[in-house]
């Protein structure tokens, strides 16, 4: 498969007061088109920093990131990004929150309303179109955020621990829904998590990051699809992969 992203010897430094903090040192990564890649690792290993660089929200200190062979120098309209935090507009109802990307793109009102309505139904929120974020549960707000991310028609999705604040059942439901939305779409997904089981439910491939973005393990997940978080533990091969990922995370902490 063709590479969508190529990360080559990337360094990222931040300045805090009079100190220079190193977040990434010599990071390298290739993301293949149509794949579901999970970046797995402990807090502080550079997962979110790398995702922000892929999104073009910040720039590299040294090295290079290319998207479809073009250098990434700023946000890309073809890339959707879902953060850990809830960024819905409180004064907009569900439909108008979802339609925002097309509104920014200048799409006419009728077209963007129709697309937002289709996405409302896709994420299971029919009947809640006129509700405001304050009237929704945490899981419902996440569904709205996913739909808004998709509204602009991105070909690549970047997700930074999007389900981390949810309870286990909601997380499982949204993992299943995300896989349904991705399956057969041709989209590329890069998903950040610190949860091994979540990585194995979602990924085609898991990259375990160690200190400063070093790669401790890069492994294909060949468990059969469709996958379900409630049943994946009994699949042949799950335990071996779980142990392999656990060992890589432990080595990263040494």
mmCIF file of C-alpha atoms in Angstrom:
data_model
loop_
_atom_site.group_PDB
_atom_site.id
_atom_site.type_symbol
_atom_site.label_atom_id
_atom_site.label_comp_id
_atom_site.label_asym_id
_atom_site.label_seq_id
_atom_site.Cartn_x
_atom_site.Cartn_y
_atom_site.Cartn_z
ATOM 1 C CA UNK A 1 0.000 0.000 0.000
ATOM 2 C CA UNK A 2 1.061 3.595 -0.633
ATOM 3 C CA UNK A 3 2.324 5.656 2.278
ATOM 4 C CA UNK A 4 0.052 8.503 3.350
ATOM 5 C CA UNK A 5 2.447 9.833 6.004
ATOM 6 C CA UNK A 6 6.224 9.613 6.202
ATOM 7 C CA UNK A 7 7.868 10.812 9.405
ATOM 8 C CA UNK A 8 11.631 11.109 8.931
ATOM 9 C CA UNK A 9 14.087 11.726 11.797
ATOM 10 C CA UNK A 10 11.711 14.159 13.505
ATOM 11 C CA UNK A 11 12.791 16.146 16.559
ATOM 12 C CA UNK A 12 10.438 18.348 18.555
ATOM 13 C CA UNK A 13 11.591 20.722 21.297
ATOM 14 C CA UNK A 14 9.515 23.058 23.441
ATOM 15 C CA UNK A 15 10.679 26.069 25.408
ATOM 16 C CA UNK A 16 9.402 26.480 28.977
ATOM 17 C CA UNK A 17 10.695 29.577 30.688
ATOM 18 C CA UNK A 18 14.478 29.250 30.251
ATOM 19 C CA UNK A 19 14.441 25.519 29.628
ATOM 20 C CA UNK A 20 14.312 23.566 26.393
ATOM 21 C CA UNK A 21 12.238 20.410 26.719
ATOM 22 C CA UNK A 22 12.701 17.539 24.260
ATOM 23 C CA UNK A 23 9.450 15.754 23.327
ATOM 24 C CA UNK A 24 10.650 13.756 20.306
ATOM 25 C CA UNK A 25 14.136 12.766 19.232
ATOM 26 C CA UNK A 26 14.699 11.155 15.843
ATOM 27 C CA UNK A 27 11.156 9.784 15.413
ATOM 28 C CA UNK A 28 10.471 7.745 12.270
ATOM 29 C CA UNK A 29 7.141 6.360 11.105
ATOM 30 C CA UNK A 30 5.278 5.369 7.950
ATOM 31 C CA UNK A 31 1.476 5.260 7.803
ATOM 32 C CA UNK A 32 -0.036 3.235 4.983
ATOM 33 C CA UNK A 33 -3.127 4.301 3.093
ATOM 34 C CA UNK A 34 -6.388 2.756 4.299
ATOM 35 C CA UNK A 35 -4.806 1.319 7.448
ATOM 36 C CA UNK A 36 -5.893 1.640 11.077
ATOM 37 C CA UNK A 37 -2.702 2.434 12.991
ATOM 38 C CA UNK A 38 -2.668 2.714 16.785
ATOM 39 C CA UNK A 39 0.108 4.576 18.613
ATOM 40 C CA UNK A 40 0.358 2.969 22.038
ATOM 41 C CA UNK A 41 2.412 4.070 25.009
ATOM 42 C CA UNK A 42 2.603 5.536 28.470
ATOM 43 C CA UNK A 43 1.943 9.209 29.200
ATOM 44 C CA UNK A 44 4.881 11.403 28.232
ATOM 45 C CA UNK A 45 6.260 9.226 25.423
ATOM 46 C CA UNK A 46 5.341 11.757 22.713
ATOM 47 C CA UNK A 47 2.148 10.201 21.295
ATOM 48 C CA UNK A 48 0.076 13.387 21.355
ATOM 49 C CA UNK A 49 3.018 15.515 20.238
ATOM 50 C CA UNK A 50 3.474 13.285 17.207
ATOM 51 C CA UNK A 51 -0.239 13.420 16.417
ATOM 52 C CA UNK A 52 -0.218 17.232 16.603
ATOM 53 C CA UNK A 53 2.693 17.264 14.175
ATOM 54 C CA UNK A 54 0.830 14.935 11.782
ATOM 55 C CA UNK A 55 -2.159 17.289 11.968
ATOM 56 C CA UNK A 56 0.020 20.291 11.174
ATOM 57 C CA UNK A 57 -0.989 22.022 14.413
ATOM 58 C CA UNK A 58 2.655 22.494 15.354
ATOM 59 C CA UNK A 59 5.907 22.327 13.412
ATOM 60 C CA UNK A 60 8.950 20.096 13.730
ATOM 61 C CA UNK A 61 12.175 21.379 15.259
ATOM 62 C CA UNK A 62 14.175 19.197 12.873
ATOM 63 C CA UNK A 63 13.452 16.403 10.405
ATOM 64 C CA UNK A 64 10.461 16.201 8.100
ATOM 65 C CA UNK A 65 6.860 15.006 7.915
ATOM 66 C CA UNK A 66 5.279 14.438 4.500
ATOM 67 C CA UNK A 67 1.630 13.825 3.671
ATOM 68 C CA UNK A 68 1.166 12.245 0.253
ATOM 69 C CA UNK A 69 4.746 13.267 -0.457
ATOM 70 C CA UNK A 70 4.122 16.954 0.344
ATOM 71 C CA UNK A 71 5.778 18.549 3.404
ATOM 72 C CA UNK A 72 3.352 19.229 6.250
ATOM 73 C CA UNK A 73 3.618 22.917 7.156
ATOM 74 C CA UNK A 74 0.151 23.591 8.589
ATOM 75 C CA UNK A 75 -3.343 22.113 9.073
ATOM 76 C CA UNK A 76 -4.571 19.953 6.192
ATOM 77 C CA UNK A 77 -8.169 20.112 4.961
ATOM 78 C CA UNK A 78 -8.001 16.438 4.004
ATOM 79 C CA UNK A 79 -7.221 15.429 7.582
ATOM 80 C CA UNK A 80 -9.778 15.298 10.413
ATOM 81 C CA UNK A 81 -8.634 15.581 14.032
ATOM 82 C CA UNK A 82 -10.478 14.548 17.207
ATOM 83 C CA UNK A 83 -8.930 15.652 20.495
ATOM 84 C CA UNK A 84 -9.309 14.302 24.017
ATOM 85 C CA UNK A 85 -11.226 17.408 25.075
ATOM 86 C CA UNK A 86 -14.820 18.229 24.222
ATOM 87 C CA UNK A 87 -14.657 21.096 21.697
ATOM 88 C CA UNK A 88 -18.330 21.303 20.701
ATOM 89 C CA UNK A 89 -19.758 24.823 20.486
ATOM 90 C CA UNK A 90 -22.204 25.149 23.424
ATOM 91 C CA UNK A 91 -24.422 27.670 21.592
ATOM 92 C CA UNK A 92 -24.942 25.363 18.600
ATOM 93 C CA UNK A 93 -27.311 22.414 18.527
ATOM 94 C CA UNK A 94 -26.214 18.957 17.351
ATOM 95 C CA UNK A 95 -27.017 19.564 13.679
ATOM 96 C CA UNK A 96 -25.228 22.913 13.524
ATOM 97 C CA UNK A 97 -22.189 21.597 15.413
ATOM 98 C CA UNK A 98 -21.843 18.753 12.934
ATOM 99 C CA UNK A 99 -22.270 21.052 9.913
ATOM 100 C CA UNK A 100 -19.455 23.403 11.003
ATOM 101 C CA UNK A 101 -16.668 22.028 8.759
ATOM 102 C CA UNK A 102 -18.766 22.433 5.622
ATOM 103 C CA UNK A 103 -19.905 25.874 6.771
ATOM 104 C CA UNK A 104 -16.241 26.900 7.071
ATOM 105 C CA UNK A 105 -15.613 25.426 3.602
ATOM 106 C CA UNK A 106 -18.392 27.622 2.177
ATOM 107 C CA UNK A 107 -20.781 24.772 1.315
ATOM 108 C CA UNK A 108 -24.346 25.981 0.808
ATOM 109 C CA UNK A 109 -26.817 25.623 3.678
ATOM 110 C CA UNK A 110 -29.054 22.983 2.092
ATOM 111 C CA UNK A 111 -26.129 20.699 1.215
ATOM 112 C CA UNK A 112 -24.435 20.937 4.595
ATOM 113 C CA UNK A 113 -27.732 20.429 6.458
ATOM 114 C CA UNK A 114 -28.428 17.292 4.447
ATOM 115 C CA UNK A 115 -24.921 15.948 5.103
ATOM 116 C CA UNK A 116 -25.200 16.733 8.822
ATOM 117 C CA UNK A 117 -28.527 14.897 8.974
ATOM 118 C CA UNK A 118 -27.012 11.826 7.279
ATOM 119 C CA UNK A 119 -24.194 11.814 9.825
ATOM 120 C CA UNK A 120 -26.613 12.238 12.732
ATOM 121 C CA UNK A 121 -28.285 9.032 11.618
ATOM 122 C CA UNK A 122 -24.966 7.262 11.017
ATOM 123 C CA UNK A 123 -23.809 7.876 14.580
ATOM 124 C CA UNK A 124 -27.146 6.930 16.111
ATOM 125 C CA UNK A 125 -28.356 10.355 17.216
ATOM 126 C CA UNK A 126 -31.577 10.665 15.215
ATOM 127 C CA UNK A 127 -34.085 12.588 17.312
ATOM 128 C CA UNK A 128 -31.388 14.686 19.025
ATOM 129 C CA UNK A 129 -30.714 17.111 16.154
ATOM 130 C CA UNK A 130 -31.969 20.165 18.078
ATOM 131 C CA UNK A 131 -30.376 19.306 21.409
ATOM 132 C CA UNK A 132 -27.463 21.370 22.732
ATOM 133 C CA UNK A 133 -24.228 19.861 24.108
ATOM 134 C CA UNK A 134 -25.267 20.539 27.709
ATOM 135 C CA UNK A 135 -28.328 18.333 27.142
ATOM 136 C CA UNK A 136 -26.276 15.324 25.986
ATOM 137 C CA UNK A 137 -24.389 12.589 27.821
ATOM 138 C CA UNK A 138 -20.621 12.274 27.467
ATOM 139 C CA UNK A 139 -20.985 9.410 25.001
ATOM 140 C CA UNK A 140 -23.466 11.362 22.881
ATOM 141 C CA UNK A 141 -21.148 14.373 22.758
ATOM 142 C CA UNK A 142 -18.374 12.086 21.523
ATOM 143 C CA UNK A 143 -20.703 10.841 18.760
ATOM 144 C CA UNK A 144 -21.397 14.425 17.747
ATOM 145 C CA UNK A 145 -17.644 15.122 17.696
ATOM 146 C CA UNK A 146 -17.014 12.099 15.465
ATOM 147 C CA UNK A 147 -19.793 13.168 13.103
ATOM 148 C CA UNK A 148 -18.413 16.727 12.963
ATOM 149 C CA UNK A 149 -14.952 15.379 12.151
ATOM 150 C CA UNK A 150 -16.429 13.360 9.264
ATOM 151 C CA UNK A 151 -18.591 16.189 7.921
ATOM 152 C CA UNK A 152 -15.723 17.867 6.089
ATOM 153 C CA UNK A 153 -15.034 14.665 4.141
ATOM 154 C CA UNK A 154 -11.503 13.954 5.433
ATOM 155 C CA UNK A 155 -9.570 11.080 3.896
ATOM 156 C CA UNK A 156 -7.410 10.639 7.011
ATOM 157 C CA UNK A 157 -8.552 10.668 10.645
ATOM 158 C CA UNK A 158 -6.344 11.472 13.656
ATOM 159 C CA UNK A 159 -7.805 10.634 17.079
ATOM 160 C CA UNK A 160 -6.103 11.436 20.383
ATOM 161 C CA UNK A 161 -7.452 9.144 23.139
ATOM 162 C CA UNK A 162 -11.019 10.112 22.195
ATOM 163 C CA UNK A 163 -12.747 7.590 24.480
ATOM 164 C CA UNK A 164 -10.461 7.773 27.502
ATOM 165 C CA UNK A 165 -12.918 9.647 29.740
ATOM 166 C CA UNK A 166 -15.838 7.262 29.107
ATOM 167 C CA UNK A 167 -16.917 4.225 31.086
ATOM 168 C CA UNK A 168 -16.086 0.752 29.773
ATOM 169 C CA UNK A 169 -19.446 0.047 28.119
ATOM 170 C CA UNK A 170 -19.633 3.405 26.348
ATOM 171 C CA UNK A 171 -16.039 3.019 25.219
ATOM 172 C CA UNK A 172 -16.810 -0.395 23.759
ATOM 173 C CA UNK A 173 -19.892 0.949 21.957
ATOM 174 C CA UNK A 174 -17.964 3.835 20.411
ATOM 175 C CA UNK A 175 -15.050 1.611 19.407
ATOM 176 C CA UNK A 176 -17.529 -0.587 17.542
ATOM 177 C CA UNK A 177 -19.127 2.436 15.890
ATOM 178 C CA UNK A 178 -15.773 3.872 14.845
ATOM 179 C CA UNK A 179 -14.814 0.553 13.247
ATOM 180 C CA UNK A 180 -18.144 0.471 11.395
ATOM 181 C CA UNK A 181 -17.538 3.996 10.064
ATOM 182 C CA UNK A 182 -13.976 3.129 9.003
ATOM 183 C CA UNK A 183 -14.620 -0.314 7.502
ATOM 184 C CA UNK A 184 -14.858 -0.145 3.729
ATOM 185 C CA UNK A 185 -14.446 3.645 3.670
ATOM 186 C CA UNK A 186 -10.855 3.662 2.395
ATOM 187 C CA UNK A 187 -9.937 6.177 5.104
ATOM 188 C CA UNK A 188 -6.646 6.067 6.970
ATOM 189 C CA UNK A 189 -6.804 6.264 10.780
ATOM 190 C CA UNK A 190 -4.102 7.096 13.324
ATOM 191 C CA UNK A 191 -5.418 6.529 16.849
ATOM 192 C CA UNK A 192 -3.562 7.325 20.082
ATOM 193 C CA UNK A 193 -4.193 5.343 23.277
ATOM 194 C CA UNK A 194 -2.478 4.026 26.391
ATOM 195 C CA UNK A 195 -4.931 1.087 26.621
ATOM 196 C CA UNK A 196 -3.624 -2.232 25.251
ATOM 197 C CA UNK A 197 -7.046 -3.835 24.856
ATOM 198 C CA UNK A 198 -8.362 -0.806 22.958
ATOM 199 C CA UNK A 199 -5.372 -1.014 20.632
ATOM 200 C CA UNK A 200 -6.067 -4.680 19.882
ATOM 201 C CA UNK A 201 -9.785 -4.107 19.304
ATOM 202 C CA UNK A 202 -9.136 -1.355 16.762
ATOM 203 C CA UNK A 203 -5.801 -1.726 15.013
ATOM 204 C CA UNK A 204 -4.401 -3.324 11.893
ATOM 205 C CA UNK A 205 -1.025 -2.347 13.277
ATOM 206 C CA UNK A 206 0.219 -1.170 16.664
ATOM 207 C CA UNK A 207 3.329 0.932 17.186
ATOM 208 C CA UNK A 208 4.505 1.065 20.812
ATOM 209 C CA UNK A 209 6.321 4.291 21.572
ATOM 210 C CA UNK A 210 9.036 4.590 24.176
ATOM 211 C CA UNK A 211 10.912 7.619 25.502
ATOM 212 C CA UNK A 212 11.060 10.612 23.142
ATOM 213 C CA UNK A 213 9.076 8.802 20.453
ATOM 214 C CA UNK A 214 11.419 5.841 20.032
ATOM 215 C CA UNK A 215 9.720 2.759 18.575
ATOM 216 C CA UNK A 216 9.804 -0.193 20.968
ATOM 217 C CA UNK A 217 7.602 -2.469 18.842
ATOM 218 C CA UNK A 218 5.845 -2.301 15.472
ATOM 219 C CA UNK A 219 3.471 -5.231 15.079
ATOM 220 C CA UNK A 220 0.621 -6.253 12.775
ATOM 221 C CA UNK A 221 -2.643 -7.223 14.481
ATOM 222 C CA UNK A 222 -3.989 -10.165 12.500
ATOM 223 C CA UNK A 223 -7.003 -10.911 14.693
ATOM 224 C CA UNK A 224 -10.089 -11.496 12.529
ATOM 225 C CA UNK A 225 -12.606 -8.696 11.937
ATOM 226 C CA UNK A 226 -15.218 -7.673 12.888
ATOM 227 C CA UNK A 227 -13.913 -7.344 16.433
ATOM 228 C CA UNK A 228 -15.814 -6.779 19.636
ATOM 229 C CA UNK A 229 -14.276 -5.584 22.876
ATOM 230 C CA UNK A 230 -16.477 -7.964 24.842
ATOM 231 C CA UNK A 231 -15.337 -11.041 22.909
ATOM 232 C CA UNK A 232 -11.819 -10.302 21.675
ATOM 233 C CA UNK A 233 -10.142 -11.852 24.741
ATOM 234 C CA UNK A 234 -11.196 -15.355 23.671
ATOM 235 C CA UNK A 235 -9.846 -15.056 20.115
ATOM 236 C CA UNK A 236 -6.806 -17.203 19.274
ATOM 237 C CA UNK A 237 -3.701 -15.041 19.202
ATOM 238 C CA UNK A 238 -5.081 -12.309 21.484
ATOM 239 C CA UNK A 239 -3.133 -13.347 24.569
ATOM 240 C CA UNK A 240 0.148 -13.592 22.667
ATOM 241 C CA UNK A 241 -0.286 -10.071 21.226
ATOM 242 C CA UNK A 242 -1.351 -8.684 24.596
ATOM 243 C CA UNK A 243 1.780 -10.080 26.247
ATOM 244 C CA UNK A 244 3.975 -8.775 23.417
ATOM 245 C CA UNK A 245 2.581 -5.246 23.787
ATOM 246 C CA UNK A 246 2.794 -5.383 27.594
ATOM 247 C CA UNK A 247 6.443 -6.407 27.408
ATOM 248 C CA UNK A 248 7.243 -3.565 24.990
ATOM 249 C CA UNK A 249 5.604 -0.989 27.285
ATOM 250 C CA UNK A 250 7.545 -2.377 30.272
ATOM 251 C CA UNK A 251 10.820 -2.140 28.357
ATOM 252 C CA UNK A 252 9.989 1.460 27.462
ATOM 253 C CA UNK A 253 9.704 2.302 31.160
ATOM 254 C CA UNK A 254 13.115 0.903 32.080
#
